[in-house]
């Protein structure tokens, strides 16, 4: 393991039986916040527009209220935002992730010792 533990450890939260959310959906939501549209967010992430829409629908269908708010329209009139609940969820997810990564780094020497080939 290295200091960039996110390459080796992925956090997923099971929201309910049929839906979990992890770094990919969180990154899409963050990209939507910074880009203001699903199309631009998908392009920024190297993701197809269709896949981004699929993930947006999964997120919205899994929640009690819309997490990702879309405003249809033509050039300059449409747009997409993440709701306040969505922003709160992103913050909570990143906080959990930070704490888990910190503890994993703290435990790294013990993990290496257990799996060391030079016992």
mmCIF file of C-alpha atoms in Angstrom:
data_model
loop_
_atom_site.group_PDB
_atom_site.id
_atom_site.type_symbol
_atom_site.label_atom_id
_atom_site.label_comp_id
_atom_site.label_asym_id
_atom_site.label_seq_id
_atom_site.Cartn_x
_atom_site.Cartn_y
_atom_site.Cartn_z
ATOM 1 C CA UNK A 1 0.000 0.000 0.000
ATOM 2 C CA UNK A 2 1.142 3.511 -0.656
ATOM 3 C CA UNK A 3 0.149 6.900 0.694
ATOM 4 C CA UNK A 4 -2.413 7.119 -2.127
ATOM 5 C CA UNK A 5 -4.541 4.486 -0.478
ATOM 6 C CA UNK A 6 -7.573 5.386 -2.637
ATOM 7 C CA UNK A 7 -6.056 3.189 -5.364
ATOM 8 C CA UNK A 8 -6.323 0.161 -3.089
ATOM 9 C CA UNK A 9 -9.321 0.880 -0.892
ATOM 10 C CA UNK A 10 -12.773 1.838 -2.167
ATOM 11 C CA UNK A 11 -15.615 2.874 0.106
ATOM 12 C CA UNK A 12 -19.186 2.015 -0.860
ATOM 13 C CA UNK A 13 -22.191 2.825 1.263
ATOM 14 C CA UNK A 14 -25.218 0.566 0.991
ATOM 15 C CA UNK A 15 -28.077 3.019 1.130
ATOM 16 C CA UNK A 16 -30.676 0.260 0.907
ATOM 17 C CA UNK A 17 -30.941 -3.281 -0.463
ATOM 18 C CA UNK A 18 -30.901 -2.315 -4.130
ATOM 19 C CA UNK A 19 -28.616 0.707 -4.113
ATOM 20 C CA UNK A 20 -25.121 1.597 -3.010
ATOM 21 C CA UNK A 21 -23.068 4.673 -3.635
ATOM 22 C CA UNK A 22 -19.322 4.877 -3.948
ATOM 23 C CA UNK A 23 -16.565 7.051 -5.350
ATOM 24 C CA UNK A 24 -17.814 6.919 -8.958
ATOM 25 C CA UNK A 25 -21.273 8.313 -8.256
ATOM 26 C CA UNK A 26 -19.827 10.813 -5.790
ATOM 27 C CA UNK A 27 -17.296 11.971 -8.413
ATOM 28 C CA UNK A 28 -20.114 12.385 -10.950
ATOM 29 C CA UNK A 29 -22.088 14.512 -8.488
ATOM 30 C CA UNK A 30 -18.994 16.634 -7.781
ATOM 31 C CA UNK A 31 -18.392 17.003 -11.504
ATOM 32 C CA UNK A 32 -22.006 18.107 -12.024
ATOM 33 C CA UNK A 33 -21.497 20.746 -9.324
ATOM 34 C CA UNK A 34 -18.383 22.098 -11.026
ATOM 35 C CA UNK A 35 -19.656 21.845 -14.617
ATOM 36 C CA UNK A 36 -23.348 22.682 -14.246
ATOM 37 C CA UNK A 37 -24.510 20.020 -16.692
ATOM 38 C CA UNK A 38 -24.605 16.255 -17.035
ATOM 39 C CA UNK A 39 -23.089 16.433 -20.506
ATOM 40 C CA UNK A 40 -20.085 18.503 -19.404
ATOM 41 C CA UNK A 41 -19.638 16.429 -16.250
ATOM 42 C CA UNK A 42 -19.635 13.199 -18.263
ATOM 43 C CA UNK A 43 -17.140 14.620 -20.754
ATOM 44 C CA UNK A 44 -14.864 15.816 -17.927
ATOM 45 C CA UNK A 45 -14.890 12.305 -16.434
ATOM 46 C CA UNK A 46 -14.413 10.496 -19.746
ATOM 47 C CA UNK A 47 -17.833 8.901 -19.333
ATOM 48 C CA UNK A 48 -20.543 8.543 -21.929
ATOM 49 C CA UNK A 49 -23.536 10.850 -21.603
ATOM 50 C CA UNK A 50 -25.799 7.800 -21.550
ATOM 51 C CA UNK A 51 -23.936 6.240 -18.608
ATOM 52 C CA UNK A 52 -23.987 9.546 -16.715
ATOM 53 C CA UNK A 53 -27.768 9.808 -17.216
ATOM 54 C CA UNK A 54 -28.171 6.207 -16.047
ATOM 55 C CA UNK A 55 -26.263 6.997 -12.841
ATOM 56 C CA UNK A 56 -28.232 10.226 -12.301
ATOM 57 C CA UNK A 57 -31.486 8.269 -12.610
ATOM 58 C CA UNK A 58 -30.218 5.571 -10.221
ATOM 59 C CA UNK A 59 -29.299 8.210 -7.639
ATOM 60 C CA UNK A 60 -32.610 10.068 -7.968
ATOM 61 C CA UNK A 61 -34.725 6.901 -7.991
ATOM 62 C CA UNK A 62 -33.021 5.619 -4.835
ATOM 63 C CA UNK A 63 -33.711 8.727 -2.769
ATOM 64 C CA UNK A 64 -36.860 10.160 -1.221
ATOM 65 C CA UNK A 65 -36.299 13.448 -3.032
ATOM 66 C CA UNK A 66 -34.351 14.393 -6.117
ATOM 67 C CA UNK A 67 -30.650 14.610 -5.387
ATOM 68 C CA UNK A 68 -29.692 15.783 -8.870
ATOM 69 C CA UNK A 69 -31.927 18.541 -10.220
ATOM 70 C CA UNK A 70 -32.190 18.957 -13.969
ATOM 71 C CA UNK A 71 -33.561 21.922 -15.865
ATOM 72 C CA UNK A 72 -34.204 21.073 -19.502
ATOM 73 C CA UNK A 73 -33.773 23.692 -22.143
ATOM 74 C CA UNK A 74 -31.729 24.738 -25.082
ATOM 75 C CA UNK A 75 -28.261 26.185 -25.153
ATOM 76 C CA UNK A 76 -27.803 28.513 -22.206
ATOM 77 C CA UNK A 77 -31.166 27.704 -20.594
ATOM 78 C CA UNK A 78 -30.699 24.164 -19.336
ATOM 79 C CA UNK A 79 -28.550 22.998 -16.509
ATOM 80 C CA UNK A 80 -28.095 20.565 -13.685
ATOM 81 C CA UNK A 81 -27.519 21.106 -9.975
ATOM 82 C CA UNK A 82 -26.991 18.899 -6.964
ATOM 83 C CA UNK A 83 -29.580 19.505 -4.232
ATOM 84 C CA UNK A 84 -28.622 20.589 -0.709
ATOM 85 C CA UNK A 85 -29.275 17.003 0.473
ATOM 86 C CA UNK A 86 -26.946 15.760 -2.250
ATOM 87 C CA UNK A 87 -24.231 18.201 -1.215
ATOM 88 C CA UNK A 88 -24.627 17.095 2.414
ATOM 89 C CA UNK A 89 -24.329 13.466 1.351
ATOM 90 C CA UNK A 90 -21.153 14.198 -0.633
ATOM 91 C CA UNK A 91 -19.625 15.889 2.430
ATOM 92 C CA UNK A 92 -20.617 12.972 4.678
ATOM 93 C CA UNK A 93 -19.221 10.434 2.202
ATOM 94 C CA UNK A 94 -15.905 12.286 1.851
ATOM 95 C CA UNK A 95 -15.672 12.588 5.651
ATOM 96 C CA UNK A 96 -16.218 8.827 6.093
ATOM 97 C CA UNK A 97 -13.722 8.119 3.318
ATOM 98 C CA UNK A 98 -11.095 10.389 4.901
ATOM 99 C CA UNK A 99 -11.463 8.698 8.299
ATOM 100 C CA UNK A 100 -11.307 5.184 6.840
ATOM 101 C CA UNK A 101 -8.255 6.030 4.711
ATOM 102 C CA UNK A 102 -6.499 7.598 7.710
ATOM 103 C CA UNK A 103 -7.082 4.490 9.822
ATOM 104 C CA UNK A 104 -5.998 2.185 6.990
ATOM 105 C CA UNK A 105 -2.734 4.118 6.666
ATOM 106 C CA UNK A 106 -2.259 3.895 10.443
ATOM 107 C CA UNK A 107 -2.750 0.114 10.307
ATOM 108 C CA UNK A 108 -0.571 -0.365 7.226
ATOM 109 C CA UNK A 109 2.554 -1.490 9.108
ATOM 110 C CA UNK A 110 0.588 -4.236 10.869
ATOM 111 C CA UNK A 111 -0.981 -5.378 7.631
ATOM 112 C CA UNK A 112 2.432 -5.532 5.953
ATOM 113 C CA UNK A 113 3.847 -7.507 8.893
ATOM 114 C CA UNK A 114 1.045 -10.078 8.735
ATOM 115 C CA UNK A 115 1.491 -10.611 5.009
ATOM 116 C CA UNK A 116 5.279 -10.318 4.899
ATOM 117 C CA UNK A 117 7.003 -13.208 3.115
ATOM 118 C CA UNK A 118 9.951 -12.917 5.549
ATOM 119 C CA UNK A 119 8.294 -14.328 8.664
#
